[in-house]
Coordinates of C-alpha atoms in Angstrom, one line a residue:
M291 CA 48.0 72.1 164.3
S292 CA 46.7 68.7 164.1
H293 CA 46.7 66.2 160.7
P294 CA 45.2 62.9 160.2
R295 CA 48.6 61.3 159.3
T296 CA 50.2 62.9 162.7
P297 CA 49.9 61.1 165.7
A298 CA 49.8 62.9 169.2
P299 CA 52.8 63.0 170.9
H300 CA 51.9 60.0 173.2
Q301 CA 51.2 58.2 170.2
A302 CA 54.7 58.8 168.8
A303 CA 56.1 57.4 171.9
A304 CA 54.1 54.2 171.6
L305 CA 55.1 53.7 167.9
S306 CA 55.2 49.8 167.6
R307 CA 58.2 47.7 167.7
R308 CA 56.9 46.2 164.6
S309 CA 56.6 49.7 162.9
L310 CA 60.2 50.5 163.8
L311 CA 61.6 47.2 162.6
S312 CA 59.9 48.2 159.1
Y313 CA 62.1 51.4 159.2
A314 CA 65.5 49.9 159.6
G315 CA 65.1 46.2 158.9
G316 CA 66.6 43.4 160.2
A317 CA 69.4 42.9 162.7
G318 CA 70.2 46.5 162.5
A319 CA 66.9 47.5 163.8
L320 CA 67.1 44.8 166.4
A321 CA 70.2 46.0 167.6
A322 CA 68.9 49.6 167.8
L323 CA 65.6 48.7 169.7
A324 CA 67.8 46.7 172.1
A325 CA 70.0 49.9 172.8
C326 CA 66.7 51.8 173.6
G327 CA 66.1 53.2 176.8
G328 CA 66.7 56.1 179.1
G329 CA 68.9 58.9 178.8
S330 CA 66.8 60.5 176.4
Q331 CA 68.4 63.5 174.7
G332 CA 65.0 64.0 173.0
S333 CA 62.4 66.7 172.5
S334 CA 62.2 69.7 175.2
G335 CA 59.2 71.3 176.8
S336 CA 57.6 74.4 175.6
D337 CA 60.2 76.7 177.4
G338 CA 61.8 78.1 174.2
D339 CA 64.3 75.0 174.2
L340 CA 64.6 72.9 171.2
T341 CA 66.8 69.8 169.7
W342 CA 67.8 69.3 166.4
F343 CA 69.0 65.9 165.2
M344 CA 71.3 66.0 162.1
W345 CA 74.2 63.8 160.3
S346 CA 77.5 65.2 160.1
G347 CA 81.2 64.1 159.1
S348 CA 83.4 66.7 160.4
T349 CA 84.0 69.0 163.0
Q350 CA 83.6 71.9 159.8
E351 CA 80.2 70.5 159.2
V352 CA 79.3 70.4 162.8
D353 CA 80.4 74.1 163.1
A354 CA 78.6 75.1 160.1
W355 CA 75.5 73.3 161.7
K356 CA 75.7 75.3 164.7
H357 CA 76.1 78.6 163.0
V358 CA 72.9 78.2 161.6
A359 CA 71.1 76.9 164.6
Q360 CA 72.2 80.2 166.0
M361 CA 70.2 81.8 163.3
V362 CA 67.2 80.7 164.9
T363 CA 67.8 82.4 168.0
T364 CA 68.7 85.5 166.4
A365 CA 65.2 85.4 164.6
D366 CA 63.8 84.8 167.9
S367 CA 65.5 85.3 171.0
S368 CA 63.0 83.1 173.1
T369 CA 64.1 80.0 171.1
K370 CA 67.5 78.0 171.6
V371 CA 68.2 75.3 169.5
T372 CA 70.8 72.4 171.0
F373 CA 72.6 70.9 168.2
Q374 CA 72.9 67.1 168.3
T375 CA 74.9 65.0 165.7
A376 CA 75.9 61.4 164.5
S377 CA 77.8 59.9 161.6
W378 CA 75.8 59.4 158.5
N379 CA 75.3 55.5 159.3
D380 CA 74.9 55.9 162.8
Y381 CA 72.1 58.7 162.4
W382 CA 69.5 56.4 161.0
T383 CA 70.1 53.8 163.8
K384 CA 69.8 56.2 166.4
L385 CA 66.7 58.0 164.6
T386 CA 65.1 54.8 165.4
S387 CA 66.0 54.0 168.5
Q388 CA 65.1 57.5 169.9
A389 CA 61.7 56.8 168.0
A390 CA 61.1 53.7 169.8
S391 CA 61.7 55.4 173.3
G392 CA 59.7 58.3 172.5
A393 CA 62.7 60.5 172.7
S394 CA 63.4 61.8 169.1
A395 CA 64.5 65.6 168.6
D396 CA 62.2 68.3 168.2
V397 CA 63.7 69.1 164.9
L398 CA 64.6 66.1 162.5
S399 CA 67.0 65.8 159.3
M400 CA 65.6 63.3 156.3
Q401 CA 67.1 62.5 152.8
S402 CA 64.5 62.3 150.5
L403 CA 65.4 58.8 149.4
R404 CA 64.8 57.5 153.0
A405 CA 61.5 59.7 153.4
P406 CA 58.9 56.9 152.8
Q407 CA 61.0 54.9 155.2
F408 CA 60.6 57.3 158.1
A409 CA 57.3 59.2 157.5
E410 CA 55.5 58.5 160.4
L411 CA 58.2 60.4 162.4
F412 CA 57.5 63.6 160.6
V413 CA 54.7 66.2 161.1
P414 CA 53.4 67.2 157.6
L415 CA 54.1 70.7 157.0
D416 CA 51.7 71.4 154.2
D417 CA 49.3 73.3 156.6
K418 CA 52.0 75.5 158.1
L419 CA 53.8 76.8 155.0
E420 CA 51.3 79.7 154.5
S421 CA 51.5 81.0 158.5
L422 CA 55.2 80.6 158.1
G423 CA 55.5 82.8 155.0
I424 CA 56.9 80.2 152.6
A425 CA 56.1 79.8 149.2
S426 CA 56.6 76.3 147.6
D427 CA 58.0 77.9 144.4
T428 CA 61.1 79.6 145.9
F429 CA 62.3 75.6 146.2
E430 CA 63.8 73.8 143.2
S431 CA 60.6 71.7 142.6
S432 CA 62.4 68.4 142.2
I433 CA 63.5 68.1 145.7
F434 CA 60.4 70.1 147.3
D435 CA 58.5 67.2 145.7
G436 CA 61.1 64.4 146.8
L437 CA 60.4 65.1 150.2
K438 CA 56.7 64.5 150.0
V439 CA 55.2 61.1 150.9
D440 CA 51.8 60.3 149.9
G441 CA 51.5 63.9 148.6
K442 CA 52.5 65.4 152.5
L443 CA 55.5 67.3 152.6
L444 CA 57.8 65.9 155.6
A445 CA 60.5 68.4 155.4
L446 CA 61.9 71.6 154.1
P447 CA 64.8 71.0 151.7
Y448 CA 68.3 72.6 152.5
D449 CA 70.3 71.2 149.5
F450 CA 69.8 68.8 146.5
G451 CA 71.7 67.9 143.5
P452 CA 71.3 65.9 140.2
F453 CA 73.9 62.8 139.7
V454 CA 76.3 64.0 136.8
I455 CA 79.2 62.5 135.3
F456 CA 82.6 63.2 137.1
Y457 CA 85.3 63.1 134.6
N458 CA 89.4 63.4 134.7
K459 CA 89.7 66.4 132.6
T460 CA 93.6 66.0 132.4
A461 CA 93.2 62.5 131.2
F462 CA 90.5 63.4 128.4
Q463 CA 92.9 66.2 127.2
E464 CA 96.2 63.9 127.2
A465 CA 94.3 61.4 125.3
G466 CA 93.1 64.0 122.6
L467 CA 89.6 63.2 123.6
A468 CA 86.9 66.0 123.0
L469 CA 85.7 66.8 126.5
P470 CA 82.0 65.6 127.3
A471 CA 79.3 68.4 127.2
E472 CA 75.7 68.5 126.4
G473 CA 74.8 66.3 123.7
W474 CA 77.3 63.6 123.8
T475 CA 76.1 60.2 123.6
K476 CA 76.4 56.8 125.1
D477 CA 78.5 55.8 121.9
D478 CA 80.9 58.8 122.6
F479 CA 80.8 57.6 126.4
T480 CA 81.8 54.1 125.6
A481 CA 84.4 55.4 122.9
A482 CA 86.2 57.6 125.1
A483 CA 86.0 54.6 127.9
R484 CA 88.0 52.6 125.6
K485 CA 90.6 55.0 124.9
L486 CA 91.4 56.1 128.5
T487 CA 91.4 52.3 129.6
T488 CA 95.3 51.9 129.5
G489 CA 98.1 51.3 131.6
G490 CA 96.1 49.5 134.2
K491 CA 93.6 52.4 134.5
Y492 CA 90.0 52.3 133.3
G493 CA 87.7 54.4 131.6
F494 CA 84.9 54.2 134.0
F495 CA 84.0 52.7 137.3
A496 CA 80.7 51.0 137.6
N497 CA 79.3 50.9 140.9
N498 CA 76.7 48.4 142.5
T499 CA 73.8 50.7 143.7
I500 CA 70.4 51.2 141.8
D501 CA 71.9 55.2 142.0
G502 CA 74.4 54.4 139.4
A503 CA 72.4 52.5 136.7
L504 CA 68.9 54.7 137.1
P505 CA 70.3 57.7 135.1
F506 CA 71.1 55.4 132.0
V507 CA 67.5 53.7 132.4
L508 CA 66.1 57.1 132.5
S509 CA 67.9 58.2 129.5
D510 CA 67.1 55.2 127.2
Y511 CA 63.9 54.5 128.2
D512 CA 62.2 57.3 130.5
V513 CA 61.6 54.6 133.0
A514 CA 62.4 54.7 136.8
A515 CA 62.6 52.1 139.5
V516 CA 59.5 53.0 141.0
D517 CA 56.2 53.6 139.2
D518 CA 53.6 55.8 139.7
S519 CA 51.7 53.8 142.1
G520 CA 54.7 53.7 144.5
K521 CA 55.4 50.2 144.0
L522 CA 59.1 48.9 142.7
D523 CA 59.2 47.8 139.0
V524 CA 62.3 46.8 137.7
D525 CA 61.3 43.4 136.3
N526 CA 61.0 44.8 133.0
D527 CA 62.9 45.1 129.4
A528 CA 63.9 48.6 130.3
W529 CA 65.9 47.8 133.1
R530 CA 67.1 44.1 131.6
S531 CA 68.5 45.9 128.9
T532 CA 70.3 48.7 130.5
L533 CA 71.7 46.6 133.1
Q534 CA 73.3 44.2 130.6
W535 CA 75.0 47.1 129.0
Y536 CA 76.4 48.2 132.2
A537 CA 77.5 44.7 132.9
D538 CA 79.0 44.5 129.3
L539 CA 81.2 47.5 130.3
I540 CA 83.0 45.2 132.6
T541 CA 82.8 41.8 130.8
K542 CA 83.0 42.4 127.4
E543 CA 84.1 46.1 126.7
K544 CA 86.4 45.8 129.9
V545 CA 86.5 49.6 130.1
A546 CA 85.4 49.2 133.7
A547 CA 87.1 47.4 136.7
P548 CA 85.7 44.0 137.9
L549 CA 83.6 45.0 141.0
P550 CA 85.5 43.6 144.1
S551 CA 83.3 41.8 146.6
G552 CA 81.8 44.1 149.4
N553 CA 81.7 47.0 147.2
T554 CA 80.5 50.0 148.5
S555 CA 79.1 53.3 147.0
S556 CA 82.0 55.2 148.0
A557 CA 84.2 52.9 146.2
A558 CA 83.3 54.8 142.8
T559 CA 84.2 58.4 144.6
N560 CA 87.5 56.7 145.8
Q561 CA 88.7 55.3 142.4
F562 CA 87.9 58.3 140.6
Q563 CA 89.7 60.4 143.0
A564 CA 92.7 58.2 143.0
G565 CA 92.9 58.5 139.1
N566 CA 92.1 54.8 138.7
A567 CA 89.0 55.3 136.7
A568 CA 88.5 58.5 134.2
M569 CA 84.8 58.6 134.8
T570 CA 82.3 57.8 137.3
L571 CA 78.7 59.2 138.2
D572 CA 78.4 61.4 141.5
G573 CA 76.5 64.3 142.8
P574 CA 77.6 68.1 143.5
W575 CA 77.9 67.1 147.1
S576 CA 81.3 65.4 146.4
L577 CA 82.6 68.2 143.7
I578 CA 84.5 70.2 146.2
N579 CA 86.1 67.5 147.9
A580 CA 86.9 65.7 144.3
K581 CA 88.5 69.0 143.3
A582 CA 90.4 69.3 146.4
T583 CA 91.4 65.6 146.5
A584 CA 92.2 64.5 143.0
K585 CA 95.7 65.2 141.4
F586 CA 94.0 66.0 138.1
E587 CA 91.6 68.5 136.8
V588 CA 88.1 67.5 137.5
G589 CA 85.2 68.4 135.1
I590 CA 81.6 67.3 135.1
A591 CA 79.2 66.5 132.4
P592 CA 75.8 65.4 131.8
V593 CA 74.5 62.2 131.8
P594 CA 75.2 60.7 128.1
T595 CA 72.5 61.0 125.5
G596 CA 70.2 58.0 125.3
M597 CA 67.1 57.1 123.0
K598 CA 65.2 59.5 125.3
G599 CA 67.5 62.3 125.9
S600 CA 70.1 63.0 128.6
K601 CA 68.2 62.5 131.9
T602 CA 69.2 61.9 135.6
W603 CA 67.6 61.9 139.2
T604 CA 67.9 64.3 141.8
A605 CA 67.8 63.9 145.5
G606 CA 68.6 65.9 148.7
S607 CA 68.0 66.3 152.2
G608 CA 65.7 68.8 154.6
F609 CA 64.7 69.4 158.0
G610 CA 61.4 68.7 159.6
V611 CA 59.5 68.7 162.8
S612 CA 59.2 65.5 164.6
T613 CA 56.0 63.9 166.0
S614 CA 57.6 64.1 169.2
A615 CA 57.9 67.8 169.5
K616 CA 56.2 69.3 172.3
D617 CA 56.0 72.6 170.8
P618 CA 55.3 71.7 167.0
D619 CA 54.8 75.6 166.1
R620 CA 58.1 76.7 167.6
A621 CA 60.1 73.8 166.1
A622 CA 58.2 74.8 162.2
K623 CA 59.5 78.1 162.6
A624 CA 63.0 76.9 163.3
V625 CA 62.9 74.9 160.2
A626 CA 61.7 78.0 158.3
V627 CA 64.7 79.5 159.7
L628 CA 67.2 76.9 158.9
T629 CA 65.9 76.5 155.4
G630 CA 65.7 80.3 155.0
V631 CA 67.3 82.7 152.9
D632 CA 70.3 83.5 155.0
A633 CA 70.9 80.1 156.0
E634 CA 70.9 78.8 152.7
K635 CA 73.2 81.6 151.3
Y636 CA 75.9 80.7 154.5
L637 CA 75.7 77.1 153.3
G638 CA 76.1 77.6 149.9
Q639 CA 79.1 79.8 150.3
Q640 CA 80.5 77.4 152.7
G641 CA 80.1 74.5 150.3
R642 CA 77.8 72.3 152.8
A643 CA 75.1 72.6 150.5
F644 CA 74.1 73.3 146.9
P645 CA 70.9 75.3 148.3
A646 CA 67.6 73.8 147.6
R647 CA 66.3 77.4 147.2
V648 CA 66.6 78.7 143.8
S649 CA 67.5 82.5 144.6
E650 CA 70.6 81.3 146.7
Q651 CA 72.2 78.8 144.4
Q652 CA 74.7 81.0 142.9
S653 CA 76.1 81.6 146.5
W654 CA 77.7 77.7 146.0
Y655 CA 79.1 78.7 142.5
D656 CA 80.7 82.2 143.9
G657 CA 81.8 80.9 147.3
N658 CA 83.9 77.7 146.2
D659 CA 85.0 79.0 142.6
L660 CA 82.7 76.5 141.0
G661 CA 81.4 78.9 138.0
D662 CA 82.5 76.4 135.5
A663 CA 79.9 73.7 136.7
K664 CA 76.9 76.1 136.4
T665 CA 76.0 75.2 132.8
V666 CA 76.2 71.5 133.6
M667 CA 74.6 71.9 136.6
D668 CA 71.5 73.8 135.3
Y669 CA 70.9 71.3 132.1
S670 CA 71.0 68.2 134.5
I671 CA 68.5 70.0 136.9
Q672 CA 66.3 70.7 134.1
N673 CA 66.5 67.4 132.7
S674 CA 65.9 65.4 136.2
V675 CA 63.2 63.5 137.9
P676 CA 62.8 63.1 141.8
Y677 CA 64.5 59.8 143.0
K678 CA 61.6 58.2 144.1
T679 CA 61.9 55.2 146.6
T680 CA 59.8 52.6 148.6
A681 CA 59.2 52.2 152.1
N682 CA 61.6 49.4 152.1
W683 CA 64.5 50.8 150.0
T684 CA 67.4 50.2 152.3
Q685 CA 66.3 46.5 151.7
V686 CA 65.8 46.7 148.2
N687 CA 69.0 48.7 147.9
D688 CA 70.9 45.9 149.8
T689 CA 69.7 43.3 147.9
Y690 CA 70.7 45.1 144.5
S691 CA 74.2 45.9 145.8
R692 CA 74.8 42.5 147.2
Y693 CA 73.9 40.4 143.8
A694 CA 75.1 43.5 141.4
V695 CA 78.6 42.4 142.2
T696 CA 78.3 38.7 140.9
A697 CA 76.0 39.9 137.8
F698 CA 77.9 42.7 136.6
N699 CA 81.3 40.6 137.0
G700 CA 79.9 37.7 134.9
D701 CA 79.4 35.4 137.6
S702 CA 75.8 35.3 137.8
T703 CA 73.2 37.1 135.2
V704 CA 71.2 40.3 135.1
D705 CA 68.0 38.3 135.0
D706 CA 69.0 36.7 138.5
L707 CA 69.8 40.2 139.8
I708 CA 66.3 41.9 138.5
Q709 CA 64.2 38.8 139.9
R710 CA 65.8 39.0 143.5
V711 CA 65.7 42.8 143.7
Q712 CA 61.9 42.7 142.6
A713 CA 61.0 40.0 145.0
Q714 CA 62.6 42.0 147.7
G715 CA 60.4 44.9 146.7
E716 CA 57.5 43.0 147.0
K717 CA 58.0 41.8 150.5

């Protein structure tokens, strides 16, 4: 089924070099395009064979994805799915290079935060939902909407999650602190961080990504990073005040460690799990590993209540049909199975996804002994908004991450950080 935004296969193969540079940006895209060429692993013909490209980080993940790929063949014996994978970072480079050579897989995977950046690679699914027997209200609305760009659904979601507080329950109990729960405030958060900062360990680990600051801006001002028109909007008093409070946790309160240069988004997770920080922000995708890795009891709590309540963002991922797919209808049916009830239940039980299908979310709690997280998850989902981004989000977030280190450590100013990020967003 054609669509005004959907280029025909030959058009997809001819996506301009300029367009693809805008997907990944800068040197990374140039390297990716330089690597383009033959040896395509791309889409198949209409003989029933499909290719599916997805990121993965372990053999266990690969096994899980292959298991749900087999579900497609079980549902329709004439369809066979060949699973292709790459690491998280390599996935985005290869996605760009495969598109440049017209060799994209039939089924592509997409994270909601990057959807605006790669929208042109996907066939919108809106017109296919009815024929696939898919009701939009069977999915969590925040991630279903989060995978739309310009009102068009690029992918069906398989997982999602709200950003919440991860805390060291053992440290809280040993310090005689009340465990954080619904209704706790920013003052409670700061007071706990002060008491937990002792013996070379800190109460909180701040991070240098927009992800980490956004929940606090939402909770105090109900303001996001991207406005309703889709443009970056951080040069305002809401962001300025919140980021100064965030920086003060390091420079004035001294309840968070100074950020090291080259700080990465995984640093907060690593420092928390190592016991060097008693609180951080993370998502349910990290909870199972945190509980297995940390040598203390891990708890989760809602974002501390600010002037506008306790609010956070949700993000997730899904699967969609490539504009290079030679049999888009078959690929769409495969996507329906990959995000269907059986696949979602399996992925939830295996701990590979917090299911986007509302009816299957209990499988994540039951299969992974996470029943104690349900109250916080339900509350945080109810008080969340989709994490909206821009088409040049990679560059925006890179700029933020680079200059947040000096701003939060007191070596530059929050104003300087905001102006640099806003300028990047307007390029």
